[in-house]
mmCIF file of C-alpha atoms in Angstrom:
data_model
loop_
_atom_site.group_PDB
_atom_site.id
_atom_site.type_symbol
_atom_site.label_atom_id
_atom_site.label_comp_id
_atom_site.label_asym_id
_atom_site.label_seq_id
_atom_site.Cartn_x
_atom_site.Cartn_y
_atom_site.Cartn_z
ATOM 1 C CA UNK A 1 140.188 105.318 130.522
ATOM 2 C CA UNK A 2 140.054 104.091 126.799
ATOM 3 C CA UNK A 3 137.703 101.723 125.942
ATOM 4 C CA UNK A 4 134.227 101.026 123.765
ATOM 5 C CA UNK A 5 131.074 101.131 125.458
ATOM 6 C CA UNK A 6 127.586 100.737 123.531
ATOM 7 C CA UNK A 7 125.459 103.567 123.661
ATOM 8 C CA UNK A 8 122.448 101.742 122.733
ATOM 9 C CA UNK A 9 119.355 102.869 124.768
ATOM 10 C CA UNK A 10 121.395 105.621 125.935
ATOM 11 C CA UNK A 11 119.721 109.665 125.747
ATOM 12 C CA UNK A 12 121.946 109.730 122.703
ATOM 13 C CA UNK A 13 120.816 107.654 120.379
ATOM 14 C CA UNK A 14 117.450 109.380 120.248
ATOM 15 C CA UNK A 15 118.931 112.683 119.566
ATOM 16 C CA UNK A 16 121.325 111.130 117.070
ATOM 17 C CA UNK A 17 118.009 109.380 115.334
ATOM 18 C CA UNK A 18 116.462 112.983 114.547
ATOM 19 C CA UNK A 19 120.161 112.988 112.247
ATOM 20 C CA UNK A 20 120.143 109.998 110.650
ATOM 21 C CA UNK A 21 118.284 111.672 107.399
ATOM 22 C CA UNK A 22 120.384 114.569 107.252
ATOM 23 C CA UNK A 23 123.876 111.935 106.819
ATOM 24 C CA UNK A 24 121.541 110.366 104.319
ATOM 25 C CA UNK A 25 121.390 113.182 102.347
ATOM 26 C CA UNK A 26 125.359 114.408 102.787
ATOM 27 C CA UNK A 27 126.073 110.834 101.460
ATOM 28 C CA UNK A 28 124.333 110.971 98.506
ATOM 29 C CA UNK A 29 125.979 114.802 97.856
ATOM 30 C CA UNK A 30 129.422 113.666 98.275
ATOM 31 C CA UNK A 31 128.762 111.635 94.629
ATOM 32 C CA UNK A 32 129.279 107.930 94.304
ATOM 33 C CA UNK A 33 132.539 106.822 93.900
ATOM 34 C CA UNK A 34 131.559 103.386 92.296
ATOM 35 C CA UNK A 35 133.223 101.391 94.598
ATOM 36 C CA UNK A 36 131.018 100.924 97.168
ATOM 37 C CA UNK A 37 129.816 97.233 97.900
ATOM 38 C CA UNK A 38 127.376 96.232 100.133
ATOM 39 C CA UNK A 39 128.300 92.834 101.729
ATOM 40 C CA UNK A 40 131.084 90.512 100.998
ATOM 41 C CA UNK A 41 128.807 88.672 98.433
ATOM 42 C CA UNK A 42 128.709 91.569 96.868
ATOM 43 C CA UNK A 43 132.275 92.253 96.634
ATOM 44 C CA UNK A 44 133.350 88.787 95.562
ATOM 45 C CA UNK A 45 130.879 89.677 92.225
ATOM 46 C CA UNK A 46 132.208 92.795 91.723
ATOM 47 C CA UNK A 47 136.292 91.642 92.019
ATOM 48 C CA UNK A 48 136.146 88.243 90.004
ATOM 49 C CA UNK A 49 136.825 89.779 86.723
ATOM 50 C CA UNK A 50 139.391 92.224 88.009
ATOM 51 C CA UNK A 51 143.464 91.552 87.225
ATOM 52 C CA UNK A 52 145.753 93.022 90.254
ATOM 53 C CA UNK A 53 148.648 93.217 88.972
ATOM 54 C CA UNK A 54 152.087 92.507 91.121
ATOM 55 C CA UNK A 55 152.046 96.500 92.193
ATOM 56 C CA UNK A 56 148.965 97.008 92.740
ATOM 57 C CA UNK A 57 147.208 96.144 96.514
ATOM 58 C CA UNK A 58 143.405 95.816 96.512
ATOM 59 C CA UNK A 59 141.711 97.667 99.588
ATOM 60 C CA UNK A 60 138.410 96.989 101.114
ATOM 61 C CA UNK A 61 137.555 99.182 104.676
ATOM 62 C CA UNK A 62 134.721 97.292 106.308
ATOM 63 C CA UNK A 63 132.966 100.904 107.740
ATOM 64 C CA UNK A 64 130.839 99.265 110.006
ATOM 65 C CA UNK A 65 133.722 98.472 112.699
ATOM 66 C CA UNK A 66 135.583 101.345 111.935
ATOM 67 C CA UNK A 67 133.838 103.631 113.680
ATOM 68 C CA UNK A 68 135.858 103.370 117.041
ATOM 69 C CA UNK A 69 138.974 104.230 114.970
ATOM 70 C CA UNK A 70 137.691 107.464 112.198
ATOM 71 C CA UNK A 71 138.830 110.726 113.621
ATOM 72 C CA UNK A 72 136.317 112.240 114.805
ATOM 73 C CA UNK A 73 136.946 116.215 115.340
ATOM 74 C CA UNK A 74 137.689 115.798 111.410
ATOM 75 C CA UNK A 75 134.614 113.430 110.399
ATOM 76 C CA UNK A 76 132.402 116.070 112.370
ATOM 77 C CA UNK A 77 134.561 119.152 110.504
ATOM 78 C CA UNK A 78 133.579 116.897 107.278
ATOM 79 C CA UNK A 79 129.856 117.136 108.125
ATOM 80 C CA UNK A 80 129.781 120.613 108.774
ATOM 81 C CA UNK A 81 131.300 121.428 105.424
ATOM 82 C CA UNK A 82 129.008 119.539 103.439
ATOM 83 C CA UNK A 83 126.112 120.898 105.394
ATOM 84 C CA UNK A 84 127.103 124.073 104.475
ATOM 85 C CA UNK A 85 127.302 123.726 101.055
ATOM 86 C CA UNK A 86 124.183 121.918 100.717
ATOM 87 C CA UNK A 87 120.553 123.516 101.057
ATOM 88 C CA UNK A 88 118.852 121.211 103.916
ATOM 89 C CA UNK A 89 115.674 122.321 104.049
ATOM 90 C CA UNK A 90 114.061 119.937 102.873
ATOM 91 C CA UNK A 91 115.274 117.438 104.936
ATOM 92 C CA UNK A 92 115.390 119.375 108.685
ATOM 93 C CA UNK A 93 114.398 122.867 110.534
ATOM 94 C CA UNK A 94 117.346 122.814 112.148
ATOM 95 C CA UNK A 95 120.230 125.076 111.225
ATOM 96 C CA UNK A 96 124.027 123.597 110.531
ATOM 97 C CA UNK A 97 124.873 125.504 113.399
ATOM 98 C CA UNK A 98 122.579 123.330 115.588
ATOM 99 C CA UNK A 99 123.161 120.366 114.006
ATOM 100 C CA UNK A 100 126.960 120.660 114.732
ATOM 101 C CA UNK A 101 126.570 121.624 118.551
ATOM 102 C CA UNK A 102 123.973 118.364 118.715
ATOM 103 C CA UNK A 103 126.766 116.396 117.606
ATOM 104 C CA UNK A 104 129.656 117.365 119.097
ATOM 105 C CA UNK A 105 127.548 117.729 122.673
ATOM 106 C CA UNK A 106 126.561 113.935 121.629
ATOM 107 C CA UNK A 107 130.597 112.941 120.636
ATOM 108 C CA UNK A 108 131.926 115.192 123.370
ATOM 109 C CA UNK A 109 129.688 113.927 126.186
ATOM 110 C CA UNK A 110 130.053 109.858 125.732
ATOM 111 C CA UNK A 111 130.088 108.696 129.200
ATOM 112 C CA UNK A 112 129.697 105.250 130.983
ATOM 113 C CA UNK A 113 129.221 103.800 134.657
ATOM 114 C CA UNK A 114 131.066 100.847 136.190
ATOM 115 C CA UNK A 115 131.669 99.500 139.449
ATOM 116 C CA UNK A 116 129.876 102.280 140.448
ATOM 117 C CA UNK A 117 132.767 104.872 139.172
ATOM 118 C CA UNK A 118 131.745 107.378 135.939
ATOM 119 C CA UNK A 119 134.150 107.075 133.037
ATOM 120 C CA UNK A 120 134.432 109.649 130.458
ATOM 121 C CA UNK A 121 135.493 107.956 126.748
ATOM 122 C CA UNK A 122 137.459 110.127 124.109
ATOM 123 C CA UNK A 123 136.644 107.688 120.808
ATOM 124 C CA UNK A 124 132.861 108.800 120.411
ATOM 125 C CA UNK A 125 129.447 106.776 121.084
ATOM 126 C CA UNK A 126 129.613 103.159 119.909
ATOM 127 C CA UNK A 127 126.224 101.189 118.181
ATOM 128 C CA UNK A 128 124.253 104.025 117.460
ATOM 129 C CA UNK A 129 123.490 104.348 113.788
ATOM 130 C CA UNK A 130 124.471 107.742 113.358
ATOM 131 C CA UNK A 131 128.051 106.790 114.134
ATOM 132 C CA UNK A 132 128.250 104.683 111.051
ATOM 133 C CA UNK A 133 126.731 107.023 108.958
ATOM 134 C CA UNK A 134 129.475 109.244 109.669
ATOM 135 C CA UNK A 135 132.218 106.887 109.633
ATOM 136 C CA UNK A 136 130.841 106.174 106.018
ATOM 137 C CA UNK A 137 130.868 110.133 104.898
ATOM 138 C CA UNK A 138 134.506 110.454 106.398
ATOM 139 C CA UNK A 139 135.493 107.361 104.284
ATOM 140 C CA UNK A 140 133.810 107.862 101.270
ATOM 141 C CA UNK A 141 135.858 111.328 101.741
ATOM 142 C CA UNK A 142 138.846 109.950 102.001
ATOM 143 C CA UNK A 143 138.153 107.340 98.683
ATOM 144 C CA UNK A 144 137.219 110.444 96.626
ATOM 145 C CA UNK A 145 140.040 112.481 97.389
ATOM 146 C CA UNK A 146 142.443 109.165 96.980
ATOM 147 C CA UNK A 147 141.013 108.763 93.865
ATOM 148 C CA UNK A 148 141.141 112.319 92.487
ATOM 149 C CA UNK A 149 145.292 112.468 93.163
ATOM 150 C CA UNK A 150 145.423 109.417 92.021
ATOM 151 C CA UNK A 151 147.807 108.527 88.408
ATOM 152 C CA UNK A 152 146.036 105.311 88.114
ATOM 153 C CA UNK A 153 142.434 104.980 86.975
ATOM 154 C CA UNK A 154 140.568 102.936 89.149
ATOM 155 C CA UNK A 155 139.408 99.474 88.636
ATOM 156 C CA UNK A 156 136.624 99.064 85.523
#
C-alpha cells in the first residue's frame, strides 16, 4: 500500500531526535550554495532585482514537502558519505556505522495500523524532523552539483 502516514509520537521520532545535530552539522559541511532562502518573504527580497531572461527558468524546491518524494536509499548513501569524511566527534559517540543502521532500521521499518490491518510504507517516515533535514542535505546536493556542471554562473 502507498501512502503518507505521520510518524509523529511514533518510537521513531525519538531515535531520529538523538540525529537531528549530526544533519546539522553535514549541512553546514556540504558549503553554502548561496541560494538558500528561508520563507517566501525571503525569496521575493532576494529575486526582485534579478533579470530572467527568455531562456532561462527560475527554480525554487520548497524542501519541507518534498520529503515524501527525495530518494531515499540515495539521500541515506548521501549521509553516509559525508559522515565519513567528516570527524563527528564532537557532535556524537556514535560511530557512522551506527548512525547508518539507526537510520535505515528507522526508513526501512515505517509501519502504520488501520482498520485494524498493519501496513508497511516504502516512502520513509513522514513529520519527523529528521526527515527534512535529510531531504535538505540530498537537495542542497543536488544544487551544488547542478551548479558545479553548470556553463552559466548563477544568479548575483
Amino acid at each position: 500500500m502507498r501512502g503518507i502516514v505521520s510518524m509523529i509520537g511514533s518510537p521513531f521520532e525519538k531515535i531520529l531526535k538523538t540525529l537531528i545535530p549530526i544533519f546539522l552539522k553535514l549541512r553546514t559541511v556540504q558549503g553554502r550554495s548561496g541560494l538558500y532562502v528561508k520563507n517566501s518573504r525571503e525569496l521575493k527580497e532576494k529575486i526582485k532585482n534579478w533579470r530572467v531572461e527568455r531562456y532561462e527558468i527560475l527554480v525554487s524546491y520548497d524542501v519541507k514537502n518534498l520529503c515524501p518524494s527525495i530518494p531515499i536509499d540515495k539521500a541515506l548513501e548521501l549521509v553516509e558519505k559525508l559522515s565519513e569524511n567528516e570527524n563527528l566527534g564532537e557532535t556524537t559517540t556514535m560511530s557512522v556505522t551506527s548512525i547508518m543502521e539507526l537510520l535505515k532500521w528507522t526508513f526501512d521499518l515505517t509501519y502504520f495500523e488501520y482498520g485494524g490491518s498493519h501496513f508497511v510504507l516504502d516512502n520513509g517516515p513522514i513529520g519527523l524532523g529528521a526527515t527534512g533535514k535529510i531531504a535538505i542535505i540530498y537537495m542542497k546536493d543536488i544544487q551544488l552539483r547542478a551548479m558545479e556542471t553548470s556553463p552559466y554562473p548563477g544568479p548575483k
